[in-house]
CSV table of C-alpha atoms in Angstrom, one decimal:
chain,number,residue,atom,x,y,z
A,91,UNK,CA,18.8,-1.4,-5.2
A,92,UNK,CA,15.7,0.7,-5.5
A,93,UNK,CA,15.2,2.2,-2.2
A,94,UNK,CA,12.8,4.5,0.1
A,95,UNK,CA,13.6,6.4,2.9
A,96,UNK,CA,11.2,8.3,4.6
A,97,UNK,CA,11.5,11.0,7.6
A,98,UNK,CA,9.8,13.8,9.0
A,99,UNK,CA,7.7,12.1,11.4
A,100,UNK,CA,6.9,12.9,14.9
A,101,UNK,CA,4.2,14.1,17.7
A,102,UNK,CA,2.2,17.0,17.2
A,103,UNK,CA,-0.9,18.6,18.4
A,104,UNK,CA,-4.1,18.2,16.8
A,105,UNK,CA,-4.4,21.1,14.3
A,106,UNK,CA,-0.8,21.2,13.7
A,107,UNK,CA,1.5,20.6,11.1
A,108,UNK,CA,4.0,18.8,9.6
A,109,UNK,CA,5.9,17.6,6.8
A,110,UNK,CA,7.1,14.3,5.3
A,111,UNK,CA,9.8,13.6,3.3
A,112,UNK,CA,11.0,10.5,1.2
A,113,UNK,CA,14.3,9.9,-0.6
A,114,UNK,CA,14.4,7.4,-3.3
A,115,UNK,CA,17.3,5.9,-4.9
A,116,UNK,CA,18.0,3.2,-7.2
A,117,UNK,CA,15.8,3.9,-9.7
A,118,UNK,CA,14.6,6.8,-12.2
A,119,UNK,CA,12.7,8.8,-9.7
A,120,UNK,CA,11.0,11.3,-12.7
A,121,UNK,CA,9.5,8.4,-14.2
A,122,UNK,CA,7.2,6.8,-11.6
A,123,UNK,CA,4.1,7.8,-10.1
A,124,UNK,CA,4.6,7.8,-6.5
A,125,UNK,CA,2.3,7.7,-3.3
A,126,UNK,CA,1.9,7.9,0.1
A,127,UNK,CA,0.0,5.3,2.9
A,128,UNK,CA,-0.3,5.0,6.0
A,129,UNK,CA,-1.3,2.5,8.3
A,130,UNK,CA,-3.2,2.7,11.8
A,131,UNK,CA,-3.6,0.0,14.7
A,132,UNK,CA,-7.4,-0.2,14.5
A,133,UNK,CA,-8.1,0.6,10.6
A,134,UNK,CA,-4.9,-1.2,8.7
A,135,UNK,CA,-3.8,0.5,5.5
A,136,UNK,CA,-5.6,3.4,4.2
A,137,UNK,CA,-4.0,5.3,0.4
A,138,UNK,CA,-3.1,8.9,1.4
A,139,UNK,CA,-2.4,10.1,-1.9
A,140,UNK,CA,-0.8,10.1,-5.0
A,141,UNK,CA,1.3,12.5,-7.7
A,142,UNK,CA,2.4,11.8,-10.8
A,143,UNK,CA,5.2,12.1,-13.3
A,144,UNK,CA,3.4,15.5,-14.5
A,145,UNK,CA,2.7,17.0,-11.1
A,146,UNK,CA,-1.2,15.6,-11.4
A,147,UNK,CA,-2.4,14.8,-7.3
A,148,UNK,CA,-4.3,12.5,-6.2
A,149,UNK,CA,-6.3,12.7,-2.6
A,150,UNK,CA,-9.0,10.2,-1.0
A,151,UNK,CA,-11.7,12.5,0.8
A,152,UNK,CA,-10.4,11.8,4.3
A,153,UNK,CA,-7.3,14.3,3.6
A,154,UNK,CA,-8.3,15.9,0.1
A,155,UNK,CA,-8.5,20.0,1.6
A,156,UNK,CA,-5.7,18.9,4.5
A,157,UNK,CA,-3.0,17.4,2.8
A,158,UNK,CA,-1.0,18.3,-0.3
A,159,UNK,CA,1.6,15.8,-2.0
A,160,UNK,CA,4.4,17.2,-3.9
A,161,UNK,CA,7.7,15.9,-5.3
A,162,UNK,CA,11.4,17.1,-6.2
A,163,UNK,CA,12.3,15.4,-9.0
A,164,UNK,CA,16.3,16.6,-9.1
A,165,UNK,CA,16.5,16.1,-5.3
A,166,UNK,CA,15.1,12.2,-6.3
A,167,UNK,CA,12.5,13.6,-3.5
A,168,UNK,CA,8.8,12.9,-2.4
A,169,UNK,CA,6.9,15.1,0.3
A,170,UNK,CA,3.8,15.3,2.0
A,171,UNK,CA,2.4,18.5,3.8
A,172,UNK,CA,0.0,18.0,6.4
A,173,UNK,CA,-2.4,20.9,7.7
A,174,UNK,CA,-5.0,20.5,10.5
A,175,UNK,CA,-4.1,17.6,11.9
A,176,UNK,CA,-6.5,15.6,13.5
A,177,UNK,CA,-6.2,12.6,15.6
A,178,UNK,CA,-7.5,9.7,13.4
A,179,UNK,CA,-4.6,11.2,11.3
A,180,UNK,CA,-2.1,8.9,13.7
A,181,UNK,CA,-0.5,6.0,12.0
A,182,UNK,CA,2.9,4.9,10.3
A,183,UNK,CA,3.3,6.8,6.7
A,184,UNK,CA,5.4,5.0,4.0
A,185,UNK,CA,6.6,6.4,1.1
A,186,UNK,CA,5.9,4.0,-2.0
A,187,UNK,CA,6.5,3.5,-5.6
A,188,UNK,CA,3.1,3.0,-7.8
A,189,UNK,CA,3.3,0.7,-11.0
A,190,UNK,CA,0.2,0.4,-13.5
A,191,UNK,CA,-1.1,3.8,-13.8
A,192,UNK,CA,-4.3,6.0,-13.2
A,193,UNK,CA,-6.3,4.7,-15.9
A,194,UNK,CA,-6.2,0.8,-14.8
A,195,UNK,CA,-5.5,1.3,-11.0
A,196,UNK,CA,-1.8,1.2,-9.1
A,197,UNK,CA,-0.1,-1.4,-6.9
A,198,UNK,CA,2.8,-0.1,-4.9
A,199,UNK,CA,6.6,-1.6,-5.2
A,200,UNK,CA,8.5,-1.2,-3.1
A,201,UNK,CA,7.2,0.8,0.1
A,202,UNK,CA,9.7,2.4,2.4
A,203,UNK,CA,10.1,2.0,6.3
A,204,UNK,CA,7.2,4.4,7.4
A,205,UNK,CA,7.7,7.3,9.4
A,206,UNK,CA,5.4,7.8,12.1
A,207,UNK,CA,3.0,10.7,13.1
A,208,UNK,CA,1.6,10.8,16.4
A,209,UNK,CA,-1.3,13.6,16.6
A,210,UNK,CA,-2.0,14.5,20.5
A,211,UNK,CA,-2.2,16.6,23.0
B,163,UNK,CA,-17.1,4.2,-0.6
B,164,UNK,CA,-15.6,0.8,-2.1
B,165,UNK,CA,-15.1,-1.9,0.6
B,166,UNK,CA,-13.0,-5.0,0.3
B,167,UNK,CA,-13.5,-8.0,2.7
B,168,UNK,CA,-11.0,-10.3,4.5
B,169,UNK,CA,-11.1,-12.9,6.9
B,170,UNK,CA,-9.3,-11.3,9.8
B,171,UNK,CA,-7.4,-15.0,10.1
B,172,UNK,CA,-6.6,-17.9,8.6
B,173,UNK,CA,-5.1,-21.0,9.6
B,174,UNK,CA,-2.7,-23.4,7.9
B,175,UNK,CA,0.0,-26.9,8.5
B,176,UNK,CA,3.4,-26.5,7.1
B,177,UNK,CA,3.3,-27.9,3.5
B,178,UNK,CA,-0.3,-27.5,2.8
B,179,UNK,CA,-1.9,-24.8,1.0
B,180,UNK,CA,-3.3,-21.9,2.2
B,181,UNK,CA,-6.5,-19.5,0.3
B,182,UNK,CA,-6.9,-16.1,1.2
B,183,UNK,CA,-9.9,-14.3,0.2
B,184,UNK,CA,-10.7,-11.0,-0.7
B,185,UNK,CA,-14.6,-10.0,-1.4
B,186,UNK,CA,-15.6,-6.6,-3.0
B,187,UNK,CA,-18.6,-5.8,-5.7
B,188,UNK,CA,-18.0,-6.3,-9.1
B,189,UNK,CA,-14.3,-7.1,-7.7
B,190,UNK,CA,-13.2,-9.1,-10.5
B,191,UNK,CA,-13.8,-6.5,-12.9
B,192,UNK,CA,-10.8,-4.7,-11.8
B,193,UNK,CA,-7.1,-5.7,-11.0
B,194,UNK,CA,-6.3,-7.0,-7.8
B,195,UNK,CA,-3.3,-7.2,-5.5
B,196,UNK,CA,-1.6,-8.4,-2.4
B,197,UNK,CA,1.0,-7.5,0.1
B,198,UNK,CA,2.4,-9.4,2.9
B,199,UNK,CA,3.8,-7.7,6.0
B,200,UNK,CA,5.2,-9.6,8.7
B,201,UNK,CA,6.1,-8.1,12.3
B,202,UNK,CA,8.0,-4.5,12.4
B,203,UNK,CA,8.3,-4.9,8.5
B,204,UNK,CA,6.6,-2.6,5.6
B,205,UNK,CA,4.4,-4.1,3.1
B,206,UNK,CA,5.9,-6.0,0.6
B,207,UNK,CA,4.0,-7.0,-3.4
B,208,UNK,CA,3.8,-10.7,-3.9
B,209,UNK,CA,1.1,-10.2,-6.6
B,210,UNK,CA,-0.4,-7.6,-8.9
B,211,UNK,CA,-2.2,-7.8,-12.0
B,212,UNK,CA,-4.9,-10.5,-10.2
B,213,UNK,CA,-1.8,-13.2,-11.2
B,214,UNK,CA,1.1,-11.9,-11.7
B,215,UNK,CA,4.5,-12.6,-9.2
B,216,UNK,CA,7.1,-9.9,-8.8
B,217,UNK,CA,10.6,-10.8,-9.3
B,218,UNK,CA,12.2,-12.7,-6.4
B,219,UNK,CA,8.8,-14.2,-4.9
B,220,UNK,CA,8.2,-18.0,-4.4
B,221,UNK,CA,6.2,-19.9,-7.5
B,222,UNK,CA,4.3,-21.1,-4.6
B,223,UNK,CA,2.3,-17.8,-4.4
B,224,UNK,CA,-0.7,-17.4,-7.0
B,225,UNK,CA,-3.4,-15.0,-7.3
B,226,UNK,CA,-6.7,-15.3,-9.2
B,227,UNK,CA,-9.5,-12.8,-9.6
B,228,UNK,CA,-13.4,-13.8,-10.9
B,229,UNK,CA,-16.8,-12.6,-9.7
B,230,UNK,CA,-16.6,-10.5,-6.7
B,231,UNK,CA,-13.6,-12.2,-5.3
B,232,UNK,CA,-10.0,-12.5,-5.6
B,233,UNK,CA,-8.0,-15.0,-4.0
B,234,UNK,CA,-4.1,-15.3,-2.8
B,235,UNK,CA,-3.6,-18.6,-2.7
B,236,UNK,CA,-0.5,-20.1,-1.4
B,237,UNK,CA,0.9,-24.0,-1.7
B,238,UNK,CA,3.3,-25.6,-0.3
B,239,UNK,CA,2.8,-23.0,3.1
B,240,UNK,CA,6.1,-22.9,4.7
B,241,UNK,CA,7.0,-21.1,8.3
B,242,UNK,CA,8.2,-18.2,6.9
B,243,UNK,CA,4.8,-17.5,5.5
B,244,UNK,CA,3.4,-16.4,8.4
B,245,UNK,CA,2.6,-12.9,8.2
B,246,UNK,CA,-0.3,-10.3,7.2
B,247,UNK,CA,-1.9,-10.5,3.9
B,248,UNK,CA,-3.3,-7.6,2.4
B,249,UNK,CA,-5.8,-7.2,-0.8
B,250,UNK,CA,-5.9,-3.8,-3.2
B,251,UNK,CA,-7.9,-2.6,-6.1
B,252,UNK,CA,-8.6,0.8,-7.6
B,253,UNK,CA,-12.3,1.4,-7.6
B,254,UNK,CA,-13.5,5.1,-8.9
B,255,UNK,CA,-10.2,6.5,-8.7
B,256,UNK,CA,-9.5,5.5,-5.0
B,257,UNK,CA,-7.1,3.0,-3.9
B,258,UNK,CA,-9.1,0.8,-1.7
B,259,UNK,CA,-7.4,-1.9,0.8
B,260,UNK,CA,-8.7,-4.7,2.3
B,261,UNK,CA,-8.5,-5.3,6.4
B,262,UNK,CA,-6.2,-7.6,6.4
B,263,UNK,CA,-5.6,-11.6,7.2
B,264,UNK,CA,-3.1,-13.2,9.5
B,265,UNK,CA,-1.7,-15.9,8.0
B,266,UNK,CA,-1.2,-18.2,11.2
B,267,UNK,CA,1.3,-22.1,10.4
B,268,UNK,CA,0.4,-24.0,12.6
């Protein structure tokens, strides 16, 4: 069963840090482009960012600067480092798969649990 | 930036069929997908590729994509259907994501 676990999460102060993790199983985690999303009350889903199977990232402008994807690929393990936290930053982050590819656009299959990340004071 | 646009709800009766619609410029020139999330639970695919159903969902969930909008379209609605539906394309190498729709049985 493919699988997605992710942890890490927690409360923090606004220009903290922290750092996700993901463990995947049930698949051939060096093979697949994989992402992270996260998802707030008041602005649904929002891609966070992406890495590849060669190490190529991925960032939307909202965290490109702040946030830095990296993966593990004989720990089967995804990450996400997150500097300067800001509030807006608050929401559930999942851990997902991406299918397709850069050139044509990705969907995500499957997503993990979420972990999430509470930015306050 | 790229915006895709739902209808933050739409209303169906058991056993009859339920569109979903997802507006964005030029949408149809690029694939589209959906995910449905019901309470407490993560995202899950029901189509990619505009069309196209991952293993293990229902027939009665299709998908088309023309113009500037792309459509989840689901027959046959049963209870169980009820959840949040979600639309995604890749426009100018950003993943973009619609609002969302509650799908409400009723």
């Amino acid at each position: 069963e493919v699988q997605l676990v992710e942890s890490g999460g927690g409360l923090v102060q606004p220009g903290g840090s922290l750092r996700l993790s993901c463990a995947a199983s049930g698949f051939t985690f060096s093979s697949y482009d994989m992402h992270w999303v996260r998802q707030t009350t008041g602005k649904g889903l929002e891609w966070v960012s992406a890495i590849g199977t060669a190490g190529d990232t991925y960032y939307p402008g909202s965290v490109k600067g702040r946030f830095t994807i990296s993966r593990e690929n004989a720990k089967n393990s995804l990450y996400l480092q997150m500097n300067s936290l800001r509030a807006g930053d608050t929401a559930v982050y999942y851990c997902a798969r991406g299918l397709g590819g850069y050139s044509y656009g990705w969907w995500f299959d499957p997503w993990g649990q979420g972990t999430l990340v509470t930015v306050s004071s | 930036s790229y915006d895709l646009t739902q209808p933050p709800s739409v209303s169906v009766s058991p056993g009859q069929t339920a569109s979903i619609t997802c507006s964005g410029d030029t949408l149809g020139n690029n694939y589209a997908c959906w995910y449905q999330q019901k309470p407490g639970q993560s995202p899950v695919l029901v189509i990619y590729q505009d069309s196209k159903r991952p293993s293990g969902i229902p027939e009665r969930f299709s998908g088309s994509n023309s113009g500037n909008t792309a459509t989840l379209t689901i027959s046959g609605t049963q209870a169980m259907d009820e959840a949040d539906y979600y639309c995604q394309a890749w426009d100018s190498s950003t993943v973009v994501f619609g609002g969302g729709t509650k799908l409400t049985v009723l």
